[in-house]
Amino acid sequence: MRATAALTHPFYVTWYGAARPGARTKRGPQRETSGGAVHPLDELGLVLAEAAVHSIGAVGGHAGGVYLRSRTSGLLRLAVVVGLPGELMRPWWRMHVNRPFPVAECHRRSQPIHLADGEEAMRRFPQLMAGLPFSFSSLYAPVRSGNERFGVLVALRPATAGQPVVEEDQRRFTDAGTRLGAALGELHHDGTSVRWEREPFVVQAPDATARPVRIGAFDWDLGTGALSADEELCAILGVDPARFPGTIDALTAHVTPEDAYQLWAVAREAAQTGRPVVRRIRIVRDDHPPSLVELTGRPVHSSPGIGTRRVTGSLIDLGTGVVSAEAGDRLPDGLFSLDRSCRITYANHSAEDLIGMPREQLVGRVLWEAVSWLDRPGYWDHYRAALLSHTPVQFRASREEDDWVTVSLFPGREGVTGTVAAAEPPDYTPGSVSFPGAGLGTFASPADRASALYRPVALAIALTEAVTARQVSAVVTEELLPAFGGRQLAIYVLHERHLYLAWETGFPAGFLAPFDGVGLDARIPGVETLTTGRPIFFESMDKLAAAYPGLAIDASVGARAFLPLIASGRPVGSCILGFDHPRGFAPEERTVLTALAGLIAQALERAQRYDSESALARGLQDALLPHRLPVIRDVETVGRYLPGTQGMDVGGDWYDVIETDRGLALVIGDVQGHGVAAAAIMGQLRSAVRAFALADREPDEVMSGTNRLLIDLDPAQFATCCYVLLDPATGTAQAVRAGHPQPLLRGPDGTTEVLDLPGGLILGVDAEEHYPVCELTLEPGAVLALFTDGLIEEAGTDIDAGVERLRATLSRVSGISIADTADRLIREARQATDRPDDIALLLTARWSRRQTDRILAGPGRR
């Protein structure tokens, strides 16, 4: 099916990016409502929606979706949401592939991930649980076709109580991701762009318990009582058509006694009026509860002037069972139900009164769009908890000041049943003011309290992976703000008694500029919270303005929290959290936010130390690597170094080219670890190898001496190394390896092979280790490639595949200099977003005398 045909497909969904006539607007940052216009899917959307719905249902999931790559490198976008309101998942609409989340890791490594419950998710992906601290099971399958990585398929389902995800479900879901990848691969091959730049669309998972609609026909002779029934009617009654007696009494036997008269009422009214008559009756089947069906009777006139003697009609089973709205209307508490998109499907009379709206204005609308006082980010965690973990949730909400209700949510596979009841206002400590939408300001149950108090632990683990100030700020933005319903964040760091703005998000452009670089004598809340060491909370902007007259305040109408960033008694800076609405801050929430501020301060202090150490390590390594390689007749050498994308950015990889009386020594090595220590060890080993080589030692003696030196320097440190002693005139070489990757050799005809050089243990293990020497030859036109393992490692693939990829690339490169060849190899490695290790590369080419003369005429190369 091509895209043009898909536009007429009857599969429609809610589209978030579309404008809805009459949609409610809000002050503050704009966001689309969950009731977007209905749009047909294009072919890509249809493929994604069908795959998500079927695969999630196949593993017993109740929600999920598909992340798809975008035009921004390394960024995944949520394209399809199944079984959840899209607005609730807004904080996770975008996912960068280097983030420590299961979606990102699944895409990055092209490996499925299965999390049985919240405990396993907390252990492996604490950042996920920082924003979604609920117990649920989740499955992630990579979506790829060949070398094309399209995205990730996700399924959410109830936790499995400590039991791992069964292998059958693992296989079934992984296969679903493979099939989706194949389908997207076909679209990609046909020219369809398989990238997502829009907001996600939401599809509702089909009701697994729904029965098909069935329509049965009958013909009733009123005089004799004979009644003929077709097979569908017999199926509705649950009887064998061959055994149906064919009488009205047989039909009456399957109708509840109180509805039996309806059969005769239908016949009498149809005969009297001459028009079809419709009634609802309840059918009883063996061992089944009554089921509501629709009975239609039509009079049949045999001839003019003769009364009706026969009635034909139909029995329609809608498959919905008994529905009795009156039962809910009799309850004193408000009762309502939601589907999995949080659209209201029912509300009783008490709910109308407590919510303050008639049910005809409620039914069919998303809960928080229909009821404005429930549209507060502080409540969204409760909605997520019910929909994701399938556990009951209860919280208090205010319709207006001093007018509170208790809302309870009881989730199930197909939706949520809710109750609303009048409640007393919560108690606050003296001086604390309650505002409508206090959000997490009150905790209605132990589960709510545990969820809020849990966040410092989860966020602490998330912050341990942030090593720069920017990464710390990004973690706070992505984890802390969604958890507490915040919209604005500013982080200031202290330097020489002034506060400097390090990070901001959500504030009007340029609004914070006047506060950048303020001294500690300024009377503003961001300074006073640091100098006093006490957090300052303002439940509304009016209160902030009253406390600080003349202070510039943005147009927001929300609340503010000013938190001191103090680590081990030392001031680090201050943090500002902004909220869109006035809100109270309960004692528990104040405690949680204060604790989080301490964690952020420690992370920032660590980041500042990292910046200093990183600058030192970078300078040290730059000083230790050779800035210029020697120019030798008949031989050309080129070296390259590329730091990793994680950690300290610099490590212990090195290369060197040394002119000796015995020939040209080609060296490459890799010290474990990163940072100043690794760079320092690298410098000592490089000096040792150079000293041994210049002393005309044999290659095995060079390696053995370096090994013993490393053990003397640091018995806990290890390194790999490869040393090749080349005779430029003849091309003969002696090589020795200590746990290092095998070199590659490209012949003059372009044929490239992985050398099989015998080797010994890595350096630093055994002082008595012997390192064997082998011989090889470089023909004129041949290129020898020495490299560290960072060049051949790729997340989610075997290292042998990386070696083969490098070999194939080197064999294809022809007609360019070895400097361009080195740049080509490094450029391909640079494209990887997840590259934890450094890369060192040393290429050596042996040329003919004519080629050598041309090379020597040009500038030397590093």
GROMACS .gro file of C-alpha atoms in nm, residues 87 111 307 410 428 609 684 738:
model
    8
   87GLU     CA    1   0.028   1.457   2.724
  111GLN     CA    2   1.998  -0.525   2.183
  307GLY     CA    3  -5.494  -0.807   1.094
  410PHE     CA    4  -0.876   0.222   4.042
  428TYR     CA    5  -0.007   2.280   5.708
  609ARG     CA    6   3.681   1.929   4.013
  684GLN     CA    7   5.613   0.721   3.163
  738ALA     CA    8   5.154  -0.744   2.464
   0.00000   0.00000   0.00000
